[in-house]
């Protein structure tokens, strides 16, 4: 039904440049579809540069995407703005997430949830947005200190909380380990085809 599908898993499997080129190629090829599913349900590792680039290609130029700061107490927020002309326009986009969606991958729903043409589908993300420093201690513990704080445009920090979906959808099932993911996507595609998400508000 002319529905585009883009699946992204670990963006640390190739150089950021290769990933960016591949994503641009895919979005260009999918530009004629009437709506788009971006599936980051299994994206648990990756490059913030790559995921920022993906979001950049889906929002209007000069849009404030997210905020960063390097010190929770003193530093001012640094605004990351979009720099590119969007490749997909303002057609409906559905971002599929689960609790496996973590780290840099969470930048995509963080940015796109603020767009009126985007809906988050699936499950709450892991809540591991902040870039951390890890230090192994002599007793075997690992100290985890967030160095770069990531927040949305309203300064909301979702670290440890995660990003909730607009519509809940179970992506994985213990009783159907092999095909539950694909069946869930077919369900989502059917709902889109039936116009279940046709009303998009601010």
CSV table of N, CA and C in Angstrom, one decimal, residues 3 119 167 196:
chain,number,residue,atom,x,y,z
A,3,UNK,N,3.7,1.9,1.4
A,3,UNK,CA,4.2,2.2,2.8
A,3,UNK,C,5.7,1.9,2.8
A,119,UNK,N,4.4,9.9,14.8
A,119,UNK,CA,3.8,9.2,15.9
A,119,UNK,C,4.9,8.1,16.4
A,167,UNK,N,1.3,5.3,20.8
A,167,UNK,CA,0.4,4.2,20.7
A,167,UNK,C,1.2,2.9,21.1
A,196,UNK,N,-6.2,4.4,10.8
A,196,UNK,CA,-6.3,4.5,12.2
A,196,UNK,C,-5.5,5.7,12.8
